Amino acid sequence: MIEVKNLTKRYGKHLAVDQLSFTVEEGQIYGFLGPNGAGKSTTMNIMTGYLGATAGEVLINGHDILKEPEEAKRCIGYLPEQPPLYMEMTVEEYLRFAADLKKISKGERDAQIEKAMDLTKLTDVKNRLIQNLSKGYKQRVGLAQAILGFPEIIILDEPTVGLDPKQIIEIRELIRKLAKHHTVILSSHILAEIREVCDYIMIISKGKLVASDTPENLENMMSGAGHIEIEARRAQSEVENVLRQISRIKRYNCMLEEDGTVKVQIEVQGPEDIREQIFRAFADRKIPLQTLKLNKTSLEEIFLELTQNDTVKEETLDEGDL
């Protein structure tokens, strides 16, 4: 549904997006994950036509966002990090204004506004001024605007920023509900949020795509079979003699505890789980293992590993200004 090719965006000497390429398929929730200043909001603004690119192209259902903006934008609903709300309007007035901008036919307008308000739970406040609403309800108004017209693609930039825990849960539930009929793309720097709602993750660092896969595949791919931890109450030399006989072990690190237990962290070659092989090797030498467990690399560790050098000058950290 979306194809991004060699996307580049410069602000003076600052390279915000660097030769970024990816595709988005239909019917999934995609998450842009990256530190503040990584280029997430800039990429989304280019994808939705709010910004022009320095180089590269974005195709929305085959339409170039720069050459065929109207056709491309009909396929997209967009919620920026700061929703563009008119505070002096009521909720319903604002949504009617948004429906007019989106050129929704008068015959469908009322029904679509009612449906959008129902989905975002705004019906009870539709006659209230937006300026008098809480942060959570203002975010809902922005979401209602994004889904008006019920486009095939809904793009949400930090949709839960500044919300309380109850509001965050409600917005996540709404995103899941939208994903049943739409392709949803959301950005966040909150790992728990991305893991909670996204089917597919794209990690961005310094404007580049550094990883792209499902959360489970990323964890498996980055860790292989993970690090295996064992503990045995035997002499370290005996433990090492057994480990040296196991061909799939890449390296290991032994630590002698105060109680005489040898604790070993084992790094394995390839994705195969060799815990049974390790168990049998120690059992053959009549060395009982007190601990034998697999420690998978977490999404948090992957994120830190891939973005640890993503340092940006402080004046460029606020992507909302880009």
mmCIF file of C-alpha atoms in Angstrom:
data_model
loop_
_atom_site.group_PDB
_atom_site.id
_atom_site.type_symbol
_atom_site.label_atom_id
_atom_site.label_comp_id
_atom_site.label_asym_id
_atom_site.label_seq_id
_atom_site.Cartn_x
_atom_site.Cartn_y
_atom_site.Cartn_z
ATOM 1 C CA MET A 1 0.000 0.000 0.000
ATOM 2 C CA ILE A 2 2.918 2.339 0.713
ATOM 3 C CA GLU A 3 6.325 2.266 -0.919
ATOM 4 C CA VAL A 4 9.077 4.585 0.303
ATOM 5 C CA LYS A 5 12.158 4.730 -1.915
ATOM 6 C CA ASN A 6 15.492 6.308 -0.948
ATOM 7 C CA LEU A 7 13.795 9.053 1.055
ATOM 8 C CA THR A 8 16.113 11.882 2.116
ATOM 9 C CA LYS A 9 15.377 15.099 3.998
ATOM 10 C CA ARG A 10 17.875 17.795 4.955
ATOM 11 C CA TYR A 11 17.420 20.840 7.148
ATOM 12 C CA GLY A 12 20.488 22.890 6.368
ATOM 13 C CA LYS A 13 23.425 20.750 7.460
ATOM 14 C CA HIS A 14 21.234 18.392 9.488
ATOM 15 C CA LEU A 15 20.308 15.133 7.742
ATOM 16 C CA ALA A 16 16.946 14.166 9.283
ATOM 17 C CA VAL A 17 16.126 11.258 6.932
ATOM 18 C CA ASP A 18 18.917 9.360 5.179
ATOM 19 C CA GLN A 19 18.135 7.162 2.127
ATOM 20 C CA LEU A 20 15.158 5.544 3.876
ATOM 21 C CA SER A 21 13.363 2.718 2.008
ATOM 22 C CA PHE A 22 10.568 0.388 3.124
ATOM 23 C CA THR A 23 7.166 -0.955 2.112
ATOM 24 C CA VAL A 24 3.896 -1.223 4.040
ATOM 25 C CA GLU A 25 1.498 -4.068 3.311
ATOM 26 C CA GLU A 26 -2.260 -4.086 3.787
ATOM 27 C CA GLY A 27 -4.079 -4.982 6.998
ATOM 28 C CA GLN A 28 -1.358 -4.717 9.657
ATOM 29 C CA ILE A 29 -0.285 -2.332 12.414
ATOM 30 C CA TYR A 30 3.193 -0.959 11.720
ATOM 31 C CA GLY A 31 5.275 0.767 14.364
ATOM 32 C CA PHE A 32 8.004 3.349 13.798
ATOM 33 C CA LEU A 33 10.317 3.019 16.775
ATOM 34 C CA GLY A 34 13.255 5.284 17.491
ATOM 35 C CA PRO A 35 14.705 7.824 19.918
ATOM 36 C CA ASN A 36 13.594 11.454 19.861
ATOM 37 C CA GLY A 37 15.210 13.102 16.865
ATOM 38 C CA ALA A 38 15.612 9.857 14.903
ATOM 39 C CA GLY A 39 13.462 11.089 11.989
ATOM 40 C CA LYS A 40 10.107 9.435 12.701
ATOM 41 C CA SER A 41 7.913 12.541 12.532
ATOM 42 C CA THR A 42 9.788 13.938 9.549
ATOM 43 C CA THR A 43 9.231 10.677 7.664
ATOM 44 C CA MET A 44 5.529 10.695 8.503
ATOM 45 C CA ASN A 45 5.140 14.324 7.457
ATOM 46 C CA ILE A 46 6.688 13.503 4.079
ATOM 47 C CA MET A 47 4.540 10.373 3.671
ATOM 48 C CA THR A 48 1.378 12.413 4.224
ATOM 49 C CA GLY A 49 2.384 15.340 2.015
ATOM 50 C CA TYR A 50 2.909 17.856 4.815
ATOM 51 C CA LEU A 51 6.589 18.167 3.902
ATOM 52 C CA GLY A 52 8.529 17.833 0.678
ATOM 53 C CA ALA A 53 11.494 15.492 0.469
ATOM 54 C CA THR A 54 14.998 16.558 -0.502
ATOM 55 C CA ALA A 55 15.222 13.356 -2.551
ATOM 56 C CA GLY A 56 13.424 10.054 -3.028
ATOM 57 C CA GLU A 57 9.739 9.271 -3.474
ATOM 58 C CA VAL A 58 6.679 8.017 -1.619
ATOM 59 C CA LEU A 59 3.986 6.017 -3.416
ATOM 60 C CA ILE A 60 0.562 5.634 -1.783
ATOM 61 C CA ASN A 61 -1.438 2.946 -3.583
ATOM 62 C CA GLY A 62 0.662 3.713 -6.635
ATOM 63 C CA HIS A 63 0.192 7.502 -6.410
ATOM 64 C CA ASP A 64 3.262 9.697 -5.902
ATOM 65 C CA ILE A 65 2.550 11.908 -2.883
ATOM 66 C CA LEU A 66 4.305 14.863 -4.553
ATOM 67 C CA LYS A 67 3.093 14.432 -8.138
ATOM 68 C CA GLU A 68 -0.453 13.231 -7.372
ATOM 69 C CA PRO A 69 -1.141 14.679 -3.922
ATOM 70 C CA GLU A 70 -4.941 14.637 -4.054
ATOM 71 C CA GLU A 71 -5.178 11.024 -5.167
ATOM 72 C CA ALA A 72 -2.579 9.925 -2.612
ATOM 73 C CA LYS A 73 -4.080 11.890 0.295
ATOM 74 C CA ARG A 74 -7.527 10.389 -0.284
ATOM 75 C CA CYS A 75 -6.025 7.104 0.898
ATOM 76 C CA ILE A 76 -4.622 8.570 4.126
ATOM 77 C CA GLY A 77 -5.937 9.736 7.482
ATOM 78 C CA TYR A 78 -3.294 11.524 9.556
ATOM 79 C CA LEU A 79 -2.974 12.466 13.218
ATOM 80 C CA PRO A 80 0.124 14.640 13.774
ATOM 81 C CA GLU A 81 1.865 14.658 17.160
ATOM 82 C CA GLN A 82 0.186 18.018 17.815
ATOM 83 C CA PRO A 83 -3.409 17.647 16.481
ATOM 84 C CA PRO A 84 -4.425 20.703 14.374
ATOM 85 C CA LEU A 85 -7.546 21.571 16.374
ATOM 86 C CA TYR A 86 -9.589 24.779 16.300
ATOM 87 C CA MET A 87 -10.239 25.439 19.976
ATOM 88 C CA GLU A 88 -13.141 27.831 19.435
ATOM 89 C CA MET A 89 -15.188 25.163 17.606
ATOM 90 C CA THR A 90 -17.319 22.469 19.165
ATOM 91 C CA VAL A 91 -16.360 18.858 18.486
ATOM 92 C CA GLU A 92 -19.151 18.418 15.947
ATOM 93 C CA GLU A 93 -18.409 21.732 14.211
ATOM 94 C CA TYR A 94 -14.769 20.785 13.862
ATOM 95 C CA LEU A 95 -15.568 17.366 12.420
ATOM 96 C CA ARG A 96 -17.997 18.932 9.923
ATOM 97 C CA PHE A 97 -15.241 21.342 8.924
ATOM 98 C CA ALA A 98 -12.795 18.411 8.516
ATOM 99 C CA ALA A 99 -15.378 16.440 6.504
ATOM 100 C CA ASP A 100 -15.808 19.435 4.183
ATOM 101 C CA LEU A 101 -12.031 19.671 3.685
ATOM 102 C CA LYS A 102 -11.928 15.967 2.886
ATOM 103 C CA LYS A 103 -14.721 16.468 0.336
ATOM 104 C CA ILE A 104 -16.980 13.877 1.905
ATOM 105 C CA SER A 105 -20.318 14.020 0.098
ATOM 106 C CA LYS A 106 -23.213 15.702 1.924
ATOM 107 C CA GLY A 107 -25.235 12.509 1.707
ATOM 108 C CA GLU A 108 -22.582 10.588 3.683
ATOM 109 C CA ARG A 109 -21.326 13.361 5.937
ATOM 110 C CA ASP A 110 -23.732 12.989 8.879
ATOM 111 C CA ALA A 111 -23.394 9.218 9.011
ATOM 112 C CA GLN A 112 -19.589 9.363 8.834
ATOM 113 C CA ILE A 113 -19.337 12.008 11.556
ATOM 114 C CA GLU A 114 -21.632 9.979 13.820
ATOM 115 C CA LYS A 115 -19.605 6.833 13.177
ATOM 116 C CA ALA A 116 -16.283 8.595 13.847
ATOM 117 C CA MET A 117 -17.620 10.088 17.096
ATOM 118 C CA ASP A 118 -18.996 6.714 18.153
ATOM 119 C CA LEU A 119 -15.664 4.961 17.507
ATOM 120 C CA THR A 120 -13.715 7.585 19.449
ATOM 121 C CA LYS A 121 -16.373 7.914 22.193
ATOM 122 C CA LEU A 122 -16.994 11.607 21.537
ATOM 123 C CA THR A 123 -20.783 11.555 21.172
ATOM 124 C CA ASP A 124 -21.381 12.769 24.736
ATOM 125 C CA VAL A 125 -19.126 15.817 24.250
ATOM 126 C CA LYS A 126 -19.982 16.690 20.640
ATOM 127 C CA ASN A 127 -21.495 20.073 21.615
ATOM 128 C CA ARG A 128 -18.627 21.134 23.880
ATOM 129 C CA LEU A 129 -15.918 23.574 22.826
ATOM 130 C CA ILE A 130 -12.665 21.808 22.080
ATOM 131 C CA GLN A 131 -10.766 24.261 24.288
ATOM 132 C CA ASN A 132 -12.721 22.993 27.306
ATOM 133 C CA LEU A 133 -11.857 19.334 26.730
ATOM 134 C CA SER A 134 -9.166 17.349 28.541
ATOM 135 C CA LYS A 135 -5.940 16.347 26.806
ATOM 136 C CA GLY A 136 -7.316 12.850 26.272
ATOM 137 C CA TYR A 137 -10.510 14.076 24.615
ATOM 138 C CA LYS A 138 -8.588 16.503 22.421
ATOM 139 C CA GLN A 139 -6.514 13.542 21.239
ATOM 140 C CA ARG A 140 -9.745 11.684 20.483
ATOM 141 C CA VAL A 141 -10.969 14.619 18.396
ATOM 142 C CA GLY A 142 -7.734 14.446 16.407
ATOM 143 C CA LEU A 143 -8.254 10.716 15.910
ATOM 144 C CA ALA A 144 -11.856 11.242 14.793
ATOM 145 C CA GLN A 145 -10.617 13.736 12.216
ATOM 146 C CA ALA A 146 -8.015 11.224 10.985
ATOM 147 C CA ILE A 147 -10.529 8.425 10.447
ATOM 148 C CA LEU A 148 -13.214 10.590 8.816
ATOM 149 C CA GLY A 149 -13.799 9.288 5.324
ATOM 150 C CA PHE A 150 -12.458 5.964 6.559
ATOM 151 C CA PRO A 151 -9.322 5.934 4.383
ATOM 152 C CA GLU A 152 -7.421 2.720 3.784
ATOM 153 C CA ILE A 153 -4.328 3.968 5.650
ATOM 154 C CA ILE A 154 -4.302 5.700 9.034
ATOM 155 C CA ILE A 155 -1.039 7.300 10.191
ATOM 156 C CA LEU A 156 -0.682 8.273 13.852
ATOM 157 C CA ASP A 157 2.306 10.211 15.190
ATOM 158 C CA GLU A 158 2.814 9.583 18.930
ATOM 159 C CA PRO A 159 -0.934 8.991 19.468
ATOM 160 C CA THR A 160 -0.718 8.483 23.252
ATOM 161 C CA VAL A 161 1.784 11.208 24.164
ATOM 162 C CA GLY A 162 0.757 13.090 27.302
ATOM 163 C CA LEU A 163 -2.168 10.804 28.137
ATOM 164 C CA ASP A 164 -2.854 9.133 31.479
ATOM 165 C CA PRO A 165 -2.724 5.306 31.771
ATOM 166 C CA LYS A 166 -6.492 4.859 31.358
ATOM 167 C CA GLN A 167 -6.542 7.058 28.244
ATOM 168 C CA ILE A 168 -3.528 5.200 26.804
ATOM 169 C CA ILE A 169 -5.320 1.851 27.168
ATOM 170 C CA GLU A 170 -8.426 3.274 25.476
ATOM 171 C CA ILE A 171 -6.438 4.688 22.536
ATOM 172 C CA ARG A 172 -4.613 1.378 22.094
ATOM 173 C CA GLU A 173 -7.933 -0.461 22.031
ATOM 174 C CA LEU A 174 -9.178 1.967 19.387
ATOM 175 C CA ILE A 175 -6.047 1.389 17.275
ATOM 176 C CA ARG A 176 -6.642 -2.373 17.395
ATOM 177 C CA LYS A 177 -10.261 -1.845 16.386
ATOM 178 C CA LEU A 178 -9.225 0.368 13.457
ATOM 179 C CA ALA A 179 -6.701 -2.234 12.308
ATOM 180 C CA LYS A 180 -9.530 -4.685 11.535
ATOM 181 C CA HIS A 181 -10.485 -2.560 8.526
ATOM 182 C CA HIS A 182 -7.471 -0.275 7.942
ATOM 183 C CA THR A 183 -3.705 -0.382 7.690
ATOM 184 C CA VAL A 184 -2.365 1.560 10.688
ATOM 185 C CA ILE A 185 1.078 3.148 11.013
ATOM 186 C CA LEU A 186 2.066 4.710 14.315
ATOM 187 C CA SER A 187 5.256 6.199 15.669
ATOM 188 C CA SER A 188 6.483 6.036 19.228
ATOM 189 C CA HIS A 189 9.618 6.007 21.315
ATOM 190 C CA ILE A 190 7.788 3.920 23.945
ATOM 191 C CA LEU A 191 8.817 0.288 23.598
ATOM 192 C CA ALA A 192 5.888 -1.095 25.578
ATOM 193 C CA GLU A 193 3.417 0.658 23.297
ATOM 194 C CA ILE A 194 4.982 -0.670 20.109
ATOM 195 C CA ARG A 195 5.159 -4.208 21.478
ATOM 196 C CA GLU A 196 1.585 -4.014 22.753
ATOM 197 C CA VAL A 197 -0.167 -3.018 19.542
ATOM 198 C CA CYS A 198 2.111 -3.499 16.511
ATOM 199 C CA ASP A 199 2.355 -6.498 14.183
ATOM 200 C CA TYR A 200 5.501 -5.169 12.538
ATOM 201 C CA ILE A 201 8.289 -2.899 13.796
ATOM 202 C CA MET A 202 10.620 -0.570 11.909
ATOM 203 C CA ILE A 203 13.453 0.814 14.052
ATOM 204 C CA ILE A 204 14.881 4.133 12.851
ATOM 205 C CA SER A 205 18.213 5.551 13.978
ATOM 206 C CA LYS A 206 19.741 8.780 12.654
ATOM 207 C CA GLY A 207 17.211 8.816 9.820
ATOM 208 C CA LYS A 208 18.084 5.295 8.681
ATOM 209 C CA LEU A 209 16.135 2.054 8.899
ATOM 210 C CA VAL A 210 18.278 -0.216 11.070
ATOM 211 C CA ALA A 211 15.819 -3.094 11.625
ATOM 212 C CA SER A 212 12.472 -4.197 10.227
ATOM 213 C CA ASP A 213 10.437 -7.274 11.244
ATOM 214 C CA THR A 214 7.862 -8.615 13.698
ATOM 215 C CA PRO A 215 8.710 -8.151 17.404
ATOM 216 C CA GLU A 216 9.211 -11.907 17.789
ATOM 217 C CA ASN A 217 11.444 -12.234 14.719
ATOM 218 C CA LEU A 218 13.540 -9.246 15.765
ATOM 219 C CA GLU A 219 14.185 -10.821 19.139
ATOM 220 C CA ASN A 220 15.045 -14.193 17.576
ATOM 221 C CA MET A 221 17.148 -12.669 14.814
ATOM 222 C CA MET A 222 19.196 -10.456 17.121
ATOM 223 C CA SER A 223 19.769 -13.104 19.757
ATOM 224 C CA GLY A 224 19.975 -16.301 17.700
ATOM 225 C CA ALA A 225 19.103 -18.942 20.252
ATOM 226 C CA GLY A 226 19.923 -16.436 22.969
ATOM 227 C CA HIS A 227 22.412 -16.747 25.788
ATOM 228 C CA ILE A 228 22.223 -19.937 27.818
ATOM 229 C CA GLU A 229 22.955 -19.744 31.511
ATOM 230 C CA ILE A 230 24.062 -22.745 33.543
ATOM 231 C CA GLU A 231 25.171 -23.272 37.144
ATOM 232 C CA ALA A 232 27.037 -26.276 38.533
ATOM 233 C CA ARG A 233 28.698 -26.925 41.864
ATOM 234 C CA ARG A 234 31.914 -28.434 40.541
ATOM 235 C CA ALA A 235 35.441 -27.259 39.883
ATOM 236 C CA GLN A 236 35.598 -24.700 37.102
ATOM 237 C CA SER A 237 38.088 -26.832 35.178
ATOM 238 C CA GLU A 238 35.613 -29.754 35.119
ATOM 239 C CA VAL A 239 32.835 -27.517 33.842
ATOM 240 C CA GLU A 240 35.051 -26.042 31.125
ATOM 241 C CA ASN A 241 36.189 -29.515 30.012
ATOM 242 C CA VAL A 242 32.532 -30.417 29.315
ATOM 243 C CA LEU A 243 31.809 -27.133 27.514
ATOM 244 C CA ARG A 244 34.795 -27.578 25.210
ATOM 245 C CA GLN A 245 33.276 -30.839 23.918
ATOM 246 C CA ILE A 246 30.068 -29.097 22.697
ATOM 247 C CA SER A 247 30.652 -27.947 19.122
ATOM 248 C CA ARG A 248 27.821 -25.414 18.857
ATOM 249 C CA ILE A 249 29.158 -23.222 21.663
ATOM 250 C CA LYS A 250 30.689 -20.029 20.256
ATOM 251 C CA ARG A 251 32.135 -18.729 23.514
ATOM 252 C CA TYR A 252 31.461 -18.880 27.231
ATOM 253 C CA ASN A 253 32.245 -16.882 30.349
ATOM 254 C CA CYS A 254 32.681 -18.614 33.722
ATOM 255 C CA MET A 255 32.221 -16.904 37.088
ATOM 256 C CA LEU A 256 32.995 -18.542 40.437
ATOM 257 C CA GLU A 257 30.441 -17.635 43.099
ATOM 258 C CA GLU A 258 31.281 -17.330 46.816
ATOM 259 C CA ASP A 259 29.511 -20.625 47.611
ATOM 260 C CA GLY A 260 31.680 -22.487 45.111
ATOM 261 C CA THR A 261 29.071 -22.598 42.346
ATOM 262 C CA VAL A 262 30.351 -22.038 38.823
ATOM 263 C CA LYS A 263 27.995 -19.784 36.837
ATOM 264 C CA VAL A 264 28.442 -19.777 33.045
ATOM 265 C CA GLN A 265 27.048 -17.515 30.321
ATOM 266 C CA ILE A 266 27.122 -19.370 26.999
ATOM 267 C CA GLU A 267 26.871 -17.790 23.549
ATOM 268 C CA VAL A 268 25.657 -20.210 20.875
ATOM 269 C CA GLN A 269 26.447 -20.359 17.143
ATOM 270 C CA GLY A 270 23.277 -20.197 15.047
ATOM 271 C CA PRO A 271 19.602 -20.294 16.000
ATOM 272 C CA GLU A 272 19.442 -23.909 17.252
ATOM 273 C CA ASP A 273 18.433 -24.459 20.894
ATOM 274 C CA ILE A 274 21.168 -26.707 22.339
ATOM 275 C CA ARG A 275 19.986 -26.887 25.951
ATOM 276 C CA GLU A 276 19.237 -30.619 25.662
ATOM 277 C CA GLN A 277 22.718 -31.230 24.249
ATOM 278 C CA ILE A 278 24.273 -29.312 27.154
ATOM 279 C CA PHE A 279 22.173 -31.232 29.688
ATOM 280 C CA ARG A 280 23.178 -34.610 28.257
ATOM 281 C CA ALA A 281 26.863 -33.647 28.113
ATOM 282 C CA PHE A 282 26.910 -32.781 31.813
ATOM 283 C CA ALA A 283 24.751 -35.793 32.731
ATOM 284 C CA ASP A 284 27.229 -38.117 30.975
ATOM 285 C CA ARG A 285 29.964 -36.714 33.245
ATOM 286 C CA LYS A 286 27.623 -37.101 36.249
ATOM 287 C CA ILE A 287 27.690 -33.341 36.875
ATOM 288 C CA PRO A 288 24.220 -32.135 37.964
ATOM 289 C CA LEU A 289 23.196 -28.702 36.711
ATOM 290 C CA GLN A 290 21.527 -26.475 39.270
ATOM 291 C CA THR A 291 20.436 -24.022 36.559
ATOM 292 C CA LEU A 292 19.892 -24.408 32.817
ATOM 293 C CA LYS A 293 17.939 -21.595 31.176
ATOM 294 C CA LEU A 294 17.697 -19.623 27.954
ATOM 295 C CA ASN A 295 17.897 -15.834 28.210
ATOM 296 C CA LYS A 296 16.421 -14.267 25.073
ATOM 297 C CA THR A 297 17.457 -10.787 23.990
ATOM 298 C CA SER A 298 14.582 -8.424 24.801
ATOM 299 C CA LEU A 299 13.175 -5.763 22.489
ATOM 300 C CA GLU A 300 14.577 -3.174 24.903
ATOM 301 C CA GLU A 301 18.096 -4.583 24.500
ATOM 302 C CA ILE A 302 17.720 -4.692 20.717
ATOM 303 C CA PHE A 303 16.537 -1.095 20.661
ATOM 304 C CA LEU A 304 19.449 0.084 22.815
ATOM 305 C CA GLU A 305 21.966 -1.889 20.754
ATOM 306 C CA LEU A 306 20.709 -0.488 17.454
ATOM 307 C CA THR A 307 20.345 3.123 18.598
ATOM 308 C CA GLN A 308 23.093 3.492 21.220
ATOM 309 C CA ASN A 309 25.075 5.876 19.002
ATOM 310 C CA ASP A 310 21.993 7.881 17.991
ATOM 311 C CA THR A 311 23.100 11.174 19.514
ATOM 312 C CA VAL A 312 21.597 14.330 18.075
ATOM 313 C CA LYS A 313 22.311 17.926 18.976
ATOM 314 C CA GLU A 314 19.747 19.134 21.490
ATOM 315 C CA GLU A 315 18.329 21.801 19.211
ATOM 316 C CA THR A 316 17.254 19.106 16.706
ATOM 317 C CA LEU A 317 15.544 16.790 19.211
ATOM 318 C CA ASP A 318 12.069 18.278 18.884
ATOM 319 C CA GLU A 319 10.819 16.616 15.704
ATOM 320 C CA GLY A 320 7.631 18.649 15.917
ATOM 321 C CA ASP A 321 9.707 21.642 14.843
ATOM 322 C CA LEU A 322 11.159 19.819 11.835
#
